[in-house]
Coordinates of C-alpha atoms in Angstrom, one line a residue:
Chain A
M29 CA 0.0 0.0 0.0
E30 CA 2.0 2.9 -1.2
A31 CA -1.0 5.3 -1.4
R32 CA -0.9 8.5 0.5
T33 CA -2.7 8.3 3.8
H34 CA -5.7 10.6 3.9
I35 CA -7.2 9.9 7.2
R36 CA -5.1 8.6 10.1
V37 CA -6.8 7.3 13.2
E38 CA -4.6 7.0 16.3
D39 CA -5.7 5.2 19.4
L40 CA -9.3 6.3 19.1
S41 CA -11.6 5.3 21.8
V42 CA -15.2 6.5 22.1
W43 CA -17.7 6.1 24.9
Y44 CA -21.5 6.8 24.9
G45 CA -22.3 7.8 28.5
G46 CA -19.7 5.5 30.0
H47 CA -20.5 2.6 27.6
P48 CA -17.5 2.0 25.3
A49 CA -18.3 2.0 21.6
L50 CA -14.7 1.9 20.2
K51 CA -11.5 0.8 21.8
D52 CA -8.1 1.9 20.8
V53 CA -8.6 1.9 17.0
T54 CA -5.6 2.8 14.9
L55 CA -6.1 2.8 11.2
S56 CA -4.9 4.6 8.1
I57 CA -7.4 5.4 5.3
P58 CA -5.6 5.6 1.9
D59 CA -6.2 8.5 -0.4
K60 CA -8.4 7.9 -3.5
K61 CA -9.3 4.4 -2.7
I62 CA -12.4 2.7 -1.4
T63 CA -12.0 1.5 2.2
A64 CA -14.7 -0.8 3.4
I65 CA -15.4 -1.0 7.2
I66 CA -17.1 -4.3 7.8
G67 CA -18.6 -6.0 10.8
P68 CA -21.8 -7.0 12.4
S69 CA -24.5 -4.5 13.5
G70 CA -23.7 -2.5 16.6
C71 CA -20.0 -3.2 16.4
G72 CA -18.9 0.5 16.2
K73 CA -18.6 0.9 12.4
T74 CA -20.9 3.8 12.3
T75 CA -19.3 5.4 15.3
L76 CA -16.0 5.2 13.6
L77 CA -17.3 6.7 10.4
K78 CA -19.1 9.5 12.2
S79 CA -16.1 10.4 14.2
F80 CA -14.4 11.3 10.9
N81 CA -16.7 14.3 10.5
R82 CA -17.3 14.7 14.2
L83 CA -21.0 14.1 13.7
I84 CA -20.9 11.9 16.8
D85 CA -20.6 15.1 18.8
L86 CA -24.4 15.4 18.4
Q87 CA -24.9 12.4 20.6
E88 CA -25.6 13.2 24.2
G89 CA -22.8 12.2 26.6
V90 CA -20.2 11.2 24.1
R91 CA -16.6 11.1 25.0
M92 CA -13.6 10.7 22.7
E93 CA -10.0 9.9 23.3
G94 CA -7.1 9.6 20.8
R95 CA -6.6 11.5 17.6
I96 CA -7.9 11.6 14.1
L97 CA -5.7 13.3 11.5
V98 CA -7.2 14.4 8.2
D99 CA -4.6 15.8 5.8
D100 CA -2.2 15.8 8.8
E101 CA -4.6 18.1 10.7
D102 CA -5.9 17.0 14.1
I103 CA -9.7 17.2 13.9
T104 CA -10.2 16.1 17.5
A105 CA -8.2 19.1 18.8
P106 CA -10.3 21.6 20.7
G107 CA -11.3 24.5 18.4
A108 CA -11.1 22.4 15.3
D109 CA -13.3 24.1 12.6
L110 CA -16.1 21.6 12.3
T111 CA -18.0 23.2 9.5
R112 CA -14.8 23.2 7.3
L113 CA -14.2 19.5 8.3
R114 CA -17.7 18.5 7.4
K115 CA -17.6 20.3 4.1
K116 CA -14.6 18.2 3.4
M117 CA -16.4 15.0 4.3
G118 CA -19.5 14.2 2.4
L119 CA -21.7 11.7 4.3
L120 CA -24.3 9.4 2.9
F121 CA -26.7 8.1 5.5
Q122 CA -28.2 4.7 5.8
R123 CA -31.6 6.0 4.8
P124 CA -31.5 9.0 2.5
Q125 CA -32.1 12.2 4.4
V126 CA -33.7 14.6 2.0
L127 CA -34.3 18.1 3.3
P128 CA -37.9 19.4 3.3
M129 CA -37.6 21.3 0.1
S130 CA -37.5 20.9 -3.7
I131 CA -35.1 18.6 -5.6
F132 CA -33.2 21.7 -6.9
E133 CA -33.0 23.3 -3.4
N134 CA -31.7 20.1 -1.9
V135 CA -28.6 20.2 -4.1
A136 CA -28.4 24.0 -3.9
Y137 CA -28.6 23.9 -0.1
G138 CA -25.0 23.1 0.5
L139 CA -23.9 25.6 -2.1
R140 CA -25.9 28.3 -0.6
I141 CA -24.6 27.5 2.9
H142 CA -21.1 28.0 1.6
G143 CA -21.9 31.3 0.1
E144 CA -23.0 30.7 -3.5
N145 CA -26.0 32.8 -4.3
D146 CA -25.6 33.5 -8.0
R147 CA -28.7 32.0 -9.7
L148 CA -27.0 31.1 -12.9
R149 CA -24.0 29.4 -11.3
L150 CA -26.3 27.6 -8.8
G151 CA -28.3 26.2 -11.8
E152 CA -25.2 25.0 -13.6
K153 CA -23.8 23.4 -10.5
V154 CA -27.0 21.7 -9.5
E155 CA -27.2 20.2 -13.0
H156 CA -23.6 19.2 -13.0
Y157 CA -23.8 17.3 -9.7
L158 CA -27.2 15.7 -10.5
R159 CA -25.5 14.4 -13.6
M160 CA -22.6 13.2 -11.6
A161 CA -25.0 11.3 -9.3
G162 CA -26.8 9.8 -12.3
L163 CA -30.1 11.4 -11.4
W164 CA -30.3 14.3 -13.9
A165 CA -32.2 12.5 -16.7
E166 CA -34.9 11.4 -14.2
V167 CA -35.5 14.8 -12.5
R168 CA -34.7 17.4 -15.1
D169 CA -38.4 18.1 -15.8
R170 CA -39.4 18.4 -12.1
L171 CA -36.6 20.1 -10.3
A172 CA -39.2 22.2 -8.4
A173 CA -41.0 19.1 -7.0
P174 CA -40.6 18.2 -3.4
A175 CA -37.6 15.9 -2.9
A176 CA -39.7 13.7 -0.7
K177 CA -41.7 12.7 -3.8
L178 CA -38.8 10.8 -5.2
S179 CA -38.4 7.1 -4.8
I180 CA -36.0 6.0 -2.0
G181 CA -33.3 5.0 -4.5
Q182 CA -33.6 8.4 -6.3
Q183 CA -33.5 10.1 -2.9
Q184 CA -30.2 8.5 -2.1
R185 CA -28.7 9.6 -5.4
L186 CA -30.1 13.1 -4.7
C187 CA -28.2 13.0 -1.3
L188 CA -25.1 11.9 -3.2
A189 CA -25.5 14.9 -5.5
R190 CA -26.1 17.2 -2.6
G191 CA -23.0 15.9 -0.8
L192 CA -20.8 16.2 -4.0
A193 CA -22.0 19.7 -4.6
V194 CA -20.1 21.1 -1.6
E195 CA -16.9 19.7 -3.2
P196 CA -15.8 17.3 -0.5
E197 CA -12.5 15.4 -0.6
V198 CA -13.8 12.3 1.2
I199 CA -17.1 10.5 0.8
L200 CA -18.3 8.6 3.8
G201 CA -21.0 6.0 3.3
D202 CA -22.9 4.7 6.3
E203 CA -24.4 1.5 4.7
P204 CA -25.7 3.8 2.0
T205 CA -27.4 1.0 0.0
S206 CA -29.1 -1.0 2.8
A207 CA -32.4 0.7 2.4
L208 CA -32.4 0.5 -1.4
D209 CA -33.7 -2.1 -3.8
P210 CA -31.0 -4.2 -5.6
H211 CA -31.2 -2.1 -8.8
S212 CA -30.8 1.2 -7.0
A213 CA -28.1 -0.2 -4.8
E214 CA -26.2 -1.2 -7.9
R215 CA -26.4 2.3 -9.4
I216 CA -24.9 3.7 -6.2
E217 CA -22.2 1.1 -6.2
Q218 CA -21.3 2.0 -9.8
R219 CA -21.1 5.7 -8.8
F220 CA -18.7 4.9 -6.1
L221 CA -16.4 3.0 -8.5
E222 CA -16.4 6.1 -10.8
L223 CA -15.9 8.5 -7.9
K224 CA -12.9 6.9 -6.4
R225 CA -10.7 8.4 -9.1
D226 CA -11.2 11.8 -7.5
Y227 CA -12.3 11.0 -3.9
T228 CA -11.3 9.0 -0.9
I229 CA -14.2 6.8 -0.1
V230 CA -15.0 5.1 3.2
L231 CA -17.8 2.7 3.1
V232 CA -19.4 1.1 6.2
T233 CA -21.2 -2.0 5.1
H234 CA -22.5 -5.3 6.5
I235 CA -22.9 -6.6 3.0
L236 CA -19.8 -8.7 2.4
R237 CA -20.3 -9.1 -1.3
Q238 CA -20.5 -5.3 -1.6
A239 CA -17.3 -4.9 0.2
R240 CA -15.7 -7.5 -2.0
R241 CA -17.0 -5.8 -5.1
L242 CA -15.9 -2.3 -4.2
A243 CA -13.2 -2.2 -1.7
D244 CA -9.5 -1.7 -2.3
Y245 CA -8.9 -1.8 1.4
A246 CA -10.9 -3.4 4.2
A247 CA -11.1 -3.1 8.0
F248 CA -13.0 -5.5 10.2
V249 CA -14.5 -4.1 13.4
Y250 CA -15.9 -6.3 16.0
M251 CA -17.3 -5.3 19.4
G252 CA -15.7 -1.9 19.2
E253 CA -12.3 -3.3 18.3
L254 CA -10.5 -3.1 15.1
V255 CA -9.7 -6.7 14.6
E256 CA -7.9 -6.7 11.3
H257 CA -7.3 -4.5 8.3
G258 CA -5.4 -4.6 5.1
P259 CA -5.8 -4.8 1.3
A260 CA -9.3 -6.1 0.7
A261 CA -8.2 -8.9 -1.6
E262 CA -5.8 -10.2 1.0
L263 CA -8.2 -9.8 4.0
F264 CA -11.0 -11.7 2.2
A265 CA -8.7 -14.4 0.9
H266 CA -6.4 -14.9 3.8
P267 CA -7.9 -13.5 7.0
K268 CA -5.3 -13.6 9.8
D269 CA -7.6 -13.4 12.8
P270 CA -10.0 -16.4 13.4
R271 CA -12.8 -13.9 14.1
T272 CA -12.4 -12.3 10.7
E273 CA -12.3 -15.7 9.2
A274 CA -15.5 -16.7 10.9
Y275 CA -17.3 -13.5 10.0
I276 CA -16.4 -13.5 6.3
S277 CA -17.3 -17.2 6.0
G278 CA -20.6 -16.5 7.6
R279 CA -20.2 -18.5 10.8
F280 CA -20.8 -17.4 14.4
I281 CA -17.7 -15.7 15.7
E282 CA -18.2 -17.2 19.1
S283 CA -17.6 -20.7 17.5
T284 CA -14.0 -19.9 16.9
G285 CA -13.6 -20.4 20.6
E286 CA -12.1 -17.0 21.2
D287 CA -13.8 -14.8 23.7
P288 CA -14.0 -11.4 22.1
D289 CA -14.2 -9.7 25.4
Chain B
M7 CA -73.2 -12.4 25.8
D8 CA -70.9 -12.6 28.7
I9 CA -70.3 -10.0 31.3
R10 CA -67.1 -8.7 29.8
Q11 CA -68.8 -7.8 26.5
I12 CA -71.7 -6.2 28.3
K13 CA -69.2 -4.0 30.2
D14 CA -67.5 -3.2 27.0
A15 CA -70.7 -2.1 25.4
I16 CA -71.7 0.0 28.4
A17 CA -68.2 1.6 28.4
R18 CA -68.4 2.4 24.7
R19 CA -71.9 3.9 24.9
S20 CA -71.4 5.9 28.0
M21 CA -68.1 7.3 26.9
G22 CA -69.5 8.1 23.5
L23 CA -72.3 10.0 25.2
V24 CA -70.0 11.9 27.4
A25 CA -67.8 12.8 24.4
L26 CA -70.9 13.9 22.5
G27 CA -72.0 16.1 25.4
V28 CA -68.6 17.8 25.6
M29 CA -68.5 18.4 21.9
S30 CA -72.0 19.8 21.8
A31 CA -71.1 22.3 24.5
A32 CA -69.5 24.4 21.7
F33 CA -72.7 24.4 19.7
L34 CA -74.9 25.0 22.8
V35 CA -72.8 28.0 23.8
G36 CA -73.0 29.5 20.4
F37 CA -76.8 28.8 20.1
G38 CA -77.5 30.0 23.6
L39 CA -75.7 33.3 23.1
Y40 CA -77.5 33.8 19.8
W41 CA -80.9 33.1 21.4
R42 CA -80.3 35.7 24.2
A43 CA -78.9 38.2 21.8
R44 CA -81.8 38.1 19.4
P45 CA -83.7 41.1 20.8
V46 CA -80.8 43.5 20.0
L47 CA -80.5 42.0 16.5
A48 CA -84.1 42.6 15.8
G49 CA -84.4 45.6 13.6
R50 CA -80.7 46.1 13.3
R51 CA -78.4 44.9 10.6
W52 CA -75.3 42.8 11.4
T53 CA -73.0 45.1 9.6
E54 CA -74.3 48.1 11.6
I55 CA -73.5 46.3 14.8
L56 CA -70.1 44.9 13.7
F57 CA -68.7 48.0 12.0
S58 CA -70.2 50.9 13.9
A59 CA -68.3 52.2 16.9
A60 CA -71.3 54.1 18.2
W61 CA -71.8 52.6 21.7
H62 CA -74.6 54.5 23.4
P63 CA -76.8 52.0 25.2
A64 CA -79.1 54.7 26.6
R65 CA -79.8 55.8 23.1
G66 CA -80.2 52.2 21.9
E67 CA -77.0 52.3 19.8
F68 CA -74.9 49.2 20.3
G69 CA -72.1 49.3 17.7
L70 CA -69.4 46.8 18.7
G71 CA -66.8 47.9 16.1
G72 CA -64.7 49.8 18.6
F73 CA -64.5 46.8 20.9
I74 CA -63.7 44.4 18.1
L75 CA -60.9 46.7 16.8
G76 CA -59.7 47.1 20.4
S77 CA -59.4 43.4 20.7
F78 CA -57.4 43.1 17.6
W79 CA -55.3 46.1 18.5
V80 CA -54.2 44.7 21.9
T81 CA -53.8 41.2 20.6
A82 CA -51.7 42.4 17.7
I83 CA -49.4 44.3 20.0
A84 CA -49.1 41.3 22.2
M85 CA -48.2 39.0 19.2
V86 CA -45.6 41.4 17.8
I87 CA -43.9 41.1 21.2
A88 CA -44.6 37.5 22.0
V89 CA -43.9 35.7 18.7
P90 CA -40.2 36.6 18.3
L91 CA -39.6 36.0 22.1
S92 CA -41.3 32.6 22.0
L93 CA -39.7 31.5 18.8
L94 CA -36.2 32.4 19.8
T95 CA -36.7 30.9 23.2
A96 CA -38.1 27.7 21.8
L97 CA -35.3 27.5 19.2
Y98 CA -32.7 28.0 21.9
L99 CA -34.2 25.3 24.1
S100 CA -34.6 22.7 21.3
E101 CA -31.5 23.4 19.1
Y102 CA -28.8 24.8 21.4
A103 CA -29.5 24.1 25.0
S104 CA -28.0 21.0 26.7
R105 CA -30.4 18.3 28.0
R106 CA -29.9 19.5 31.5
T107 CA -30.9 23.1 30.6
R108 CA -34.0 21.7 28.9
E109 CA -34.9 19.6 31.9
W110 CA -35.0 22.5 34.3
S111 CA -36.5 25.0 31.9
R112 CA -39.6 23.0 31.2
P113 CA -41.1 23.2 34.7
V114 CA -40.2 26.9 34.8
V115 CA -42.1 27.5 31.5
D116 CA -45.0 25.4 32.9
V117 CA -45.2 27.5 36.1
L118 CA -45.3 30.7 34.0
A119 CA -48.1 29.3 32.0
G120 CA -50.0 28.3 35.1
I121 CA -49.9 31.6 37.0
S122 CA -53.4 33.1 37.4
P123 CA -54.3 36.0 35.1
V124 CA -55.1 38.2 38.1
V125 CA -51.5 37.9 39.2
Y126 CA -50.4 39.1 35.8
G127 CA -52.9 41.9 36.0
V128 CA -51.5 43.1 39.3
W129 CA -48.0 42.9 38.0
G130 CA -49.1 44.8 35.0
M131 CA -50.6 47.6 37.1
L132 CA -47.6 47.8 39.5
V133 CA -44.8 47.4 36.9
V134 CA -45.9 47.7 33.3
V135 CA -48.3 50.6 33.6
P136 CA -45.8 52.9 35.4
L137 CA -43.0 51.9 33.0
V138 CA -45.2 52.8 30.0
R139 CA -46.3 56.0 31.8
D140 CA -42.9 57.2 32.9
Y141 CA -40.6 55.9 30.2
A142 CA -42.0 54.4 27.1
M143 CA -44.7 56.9 26.5
P144 CA -42.8 60.2 27.1
F145 CA -39.8 58.8 25.3
L146 CA -41.5 57.5 22.2
S147 CA -44.6 59.7 21.9
S148 CA -42.8 63.0 22.0
R149 CA -40.2 61.9 19.4
L150 CA -42.3 59.9 17.0
K151 CA -45.3 62.0 16.4
F152 CA -47.0 59.6 14.0
F153 CA -49.0 56.4 14.0
P154 CA -48.9 54.3 16.1
F155 CA -46.9 56.3 18.7
A156 CA -48.5 59.7 19.0
S157 CA -50.9 59.9 21.9
D158 CA -52.2 62.3 24.6
N159 CA -53.0 59.6 27.1
F160 CA -50.5 60.1 30.0
T161 CA -52.0 57.5 32.4
G162 CA -50.0 54.5 31.3
F163 CA -53.2 52.4 31.2
S164 CA -53.0 51.7 27.5
A165 CA -53.1 49.2 24.7
L166 CA -49.4 48.8 25.0
A167 CA -49.6 47.9 28.7
G168 CA -52.3 45.4 27.8
G169 CA -50.3 44.0 25.0
V170 CA -47.2 43.6 27.1
V171 CA -49.1 41.8 29.9
L172 CA -50.8 39.6 27.3
A173 CA -47.5 38.8 25.6
V174 CA -45.9 37.7 28.9
M175 CA -49.0 35.5 29.5
V176 CA -48.9 33.8 26.1
V177 CA -45.2 33.4 25.7
P178 CA -45.0 30.4 28.0
I179 CA -47.8 28.7 26.1
M180 CA -46.2 29.3 22.7
V181 CA -42.8 28.4 23.9
S182 CA -44.0 25.1 25.2
V183 CA -46.0 24.3 22.0
M184 CA -43.2 25.5 19.7
E185 CA -40.5 23.5 21.5
E186 CA -42.7 20.4 21.3
I187 CA -43.1 21.0 17.6
L188 CA -39.4 21.6 17.0
R189 CA -38.6 18.4 18.8
T190 CA -40.7 16.4 16.3
V191 CA -38.4 17.5 13.5
P192 CA -36.4 14.3 12.9
P193 CA -32.8 14.6 14.1
E194 CA -31.7 13.2 10.7
I195 CA -32.6 16.5 9.1
R196 CA -30.2 18.3 11.4
E197 CA -27.5 15.7 10.8
A198 CA -27.9 16.0 7.0
S199 CA -27.5 19.7 7.2
L200 CA -24.6 19.7 9.6
A201 CA -22.9 17.0 7.6
L202 CA -22.8 19.4 4.7
G203 CA -20.8 21.9 6.8
A204 CA -23.7 24.1 7.8
T205 CA -23.5 25.9 11.1
R206 CA -26.1 25.3 13.8
W207 CA -27.8 28.6 12.9
Q208 CA -27.9 27.8 9.2
T209 CA -29.3 24.4 10.0
T210 CA -32.0 25.9 12.3
K211 CA -33.0 28.6 10.0
K212 CA -33.0 26.8 6.7
A213 CA -33.7 23.2 7.5
V214 CA -35.4 22.8 11.0
L215 CA -37.7 25.8 10.7
K216 CA -38.5 24.9 7.2
K217 CA -39.8 21.5 8.4
A218 CA -41.4 22.9 11.6
W219 CA -43.1 25.9 9.9
P220 CA -46.7 24.6 9.9
G221 CA -46.5 23.7 13.5
V222 CA -45.0 27.1 14.4
V223 CA -47.9 28.8 12.6
A224 CA -50.3 26.6 14.6
A225 CA -48.5 27.6 17.8
I226 CA -48.9 31.3 16.9
I227 CA -52.6 30.8 16.2
L228 CA -53.0 29.1 19.5
G229 CA -51.3 32.0 21.2
F230 CA -53.4 34.5 19.2
S231 CA -56.6 32.7 20.2
R232 CA -55.6 32.7 23.8
A233 CA -54.6 36.3 23.8
S234 CA -57.7 37.5 22.2
G235 CA -59.9 35.9 24.7
E236 CA -57.9 36.8 27.8
T237 CA -60.0 39.1 30.0
M238 CA -58.8 39.8 33.5
A239 CA -55.3 41.0 33.0
V240 CA -56.2 43.2 30.1
L241 CA -59.1 44.7 31.9
M242 CA -56.8 45.8 34.7
V243 CA -54.2 47.5 32.6
A244 CA -55.6 48.5 29.2
G245 CA -57.5 51.5 30.3
C246 CA -60.9 50.4 29.0
A247 CA -62.0 53.6 27.3
L248 CA -63.7 53.2 24.0
Q249 CA -61.9 54.3 20.9
A250 CA -63.6 54.2 17.5
V251 CA -60.4 53.3 15.7
P252 CA -57.1 52.6 17.5
K253 CA -54.7 55.5 16.8
S254 CA -51.8 54.8 19.1
I255 CA -50.3 52.0 21.2
F256 CA -50.4 54.5 24.1
D257 CA -54.1 55.1 23.9
P258 CA -56.5 53.1 26.1
A259 CA -58.1 50.1 24.4
Y260 CA -61.4 48.4 25.3
P261 CA -61.4 44.8 24.0
L262 CA -64.5 42.7 23.8
P263 CA -63.8 40.4 26.8
A264 CA -63.2 43.4 29.0
L265 CA -66.5 45.0 27.9
I266 CA -68.4 41.8 28.9
A267 CA -66.6 41.4 32.2
N268 CA -66.9 45.1 33.1
T269 CA -70.6 45.7 32.3
Y270 CA -72.6 42.4 32.4
G271 CA -74.9 42.5 35.4
E272 CA -74.8 46.3 35.7
M273 CA -77.2 48.8 34.3
M274 CA -79.7 46.2 33.5
S275 CA -82.4 48.7 33.5
V276 CA -81.2 50.0 30.2
P277 CA -83.3 48.3 27.5
L278 CA -81.6 45.7 25.4
Y279 CA -78.3 46.2 27.4
D280 CA -78.0 42.6 28.5
A281 CA -78.8 41.4 25.0
A282 CA -76.1 43.6 23.6
I283 CA -73.5 42.3 26.0
L284 CA -74.5 38.7 25.1
L285 CA -74.2 39.7 21.5
A286 CA -70.7 40.9 22.3
A287 CA -70.0 37.4 23.8
L288 CA -71.4 35.8 20.6
V289 CA -69.1 37.9 18.5
L290 CA -66.1 37.0 20.6
F291 CA -67.1 33.3 20.3
L292 CA -67.4 33.6 16.5
L293 CA -64.1 35.4 16.2
T294 CA -62.5 32.5 18.1
V295 CA -64.1 30.0 15.8
L296 CA -62.9 32.1 12.8
F297 CA -59.3 32.3 14.1
N298 CA -59.2 28.6 14.6
A299 CA -60.7 27.9 11.2
V300 CA -58.2 30.2 9.4
G301 CA -55.4 28.7 11.4
W302 CA -56.3 25.2 10.5
G303 CA -56.8 26.2 6.9
I304 CA -53.2 27.5 6.7
L305 CA -51.9 24.5 8.5
L306 CA -53.6 22.0 6.2
R307 CA -52.5 23.9 3.1
L308 CA -48.9 24.0 4.3
E309 CA -49.0 20.4 5.2
K310 CA -50.4 19.5 1.8
R311 CA -47.7 21.5 0.0
E312 CA -45.0 19.8 2.1
G313 CA -46.3 16.5 0.7

């Protein structure tokens, strides 16, 4: 792995009201690759992802230890500029979260927030990013319609366009296809493959086949612990840890005889 | 049929009957007022009563226009003060405050909402009226000699005093309803906006309020409805002198509820007087119905547009 490191996690631990969610995670996310974070539900994948843009700060009673460096800048330092960080990190949620406004305004939202008010440029950019998300052809005639009227798969592509419009460097996906039908999911996956030329992508998923299809690099998280990470092909073919091996072959992890606690 | 089913049937019927009784109270009140007000309506046109400000019971002139406008005037002043205060307070509590702040603020707001109107009225007489008389009125009225500031009423008992007292009374109700509504906005909307690099304020202004808007309108209408019917506190501070058309926030105002409370039961020897007061009550009742209908209309349309 000679790729430049884009996000570096150092000894990260996170607690929710005293309950540990992540323990001593150290991980490097390479630049312009797709990194898949895999693991069973509730293992801390989403927590890890949401600490990259400090969205976990919204949780009541959250405590963080350790450091996260994005472009060698410590984003966990007090006084870190969170709006700038979050602009840099586009996040796709598990369920598409469209804002209560029109299709056009959803994409324009982020642009306006960051100071773009020129109608002409807004129009051009909205079209550009809707094309990039593969949604333009379907919505070009009804940009003024409420975004909530779109199908769930279209909504997720709209969210992708909205995220891309603020010109992030990293795309974070929190199981972004889990609420979608297979066809819509495939379209999102194809977008990701195209986007990794220009973006660093971190994808949380519990769909192993998706991780295999997309990931260059994979990390397996279990019970708040980073069990194993490495190039995806290697991790899937020759897992080193028995827990990883059990998980990717679809067995109960407990049956490996190792007590994860 | 076993005993459980009989009980069930009894429960359903009796509760249905009680519910029907409660609902029909609204109609009975309206009809009762109309029935008792009929004598004054006989031989007079509705328009004459609603739009004329000539109130001379001894001469048989019962124009309610001045009182209706007085109601609107005081309520409007109250809302101009109360809406921004309530909205900003509710936004702070729901969007910025920590959970602990919210937990202790809630009972405080409830206590404010539960204080008896008479207490607010006394407070208005002791604090608000002198403040208006000694500071607000001399300061504003001498500098701004135009509507709605110019006035020659130097007592302090004024529409403004009534509005301020009313505002303080409806703020807790509106804060509590608005906060409730803001908390129904899914947290995901905030997350989506913040994740794009928006600040809290941008998120609140452009995403949260956008979603909560119909509910906020409903809260405002509820506050308006409450304020326009409030009697005691306004009666004590608003001056209660009849104005044909409100010309200043410093002039006295005479809202409908104050008229009813002030005069019903007195001067009953004047012919048609009690019928006229009951007509005033009917008008107040109909206005409340109207506000609510308009409010719901707006709400339903906003909701429909939201999809």
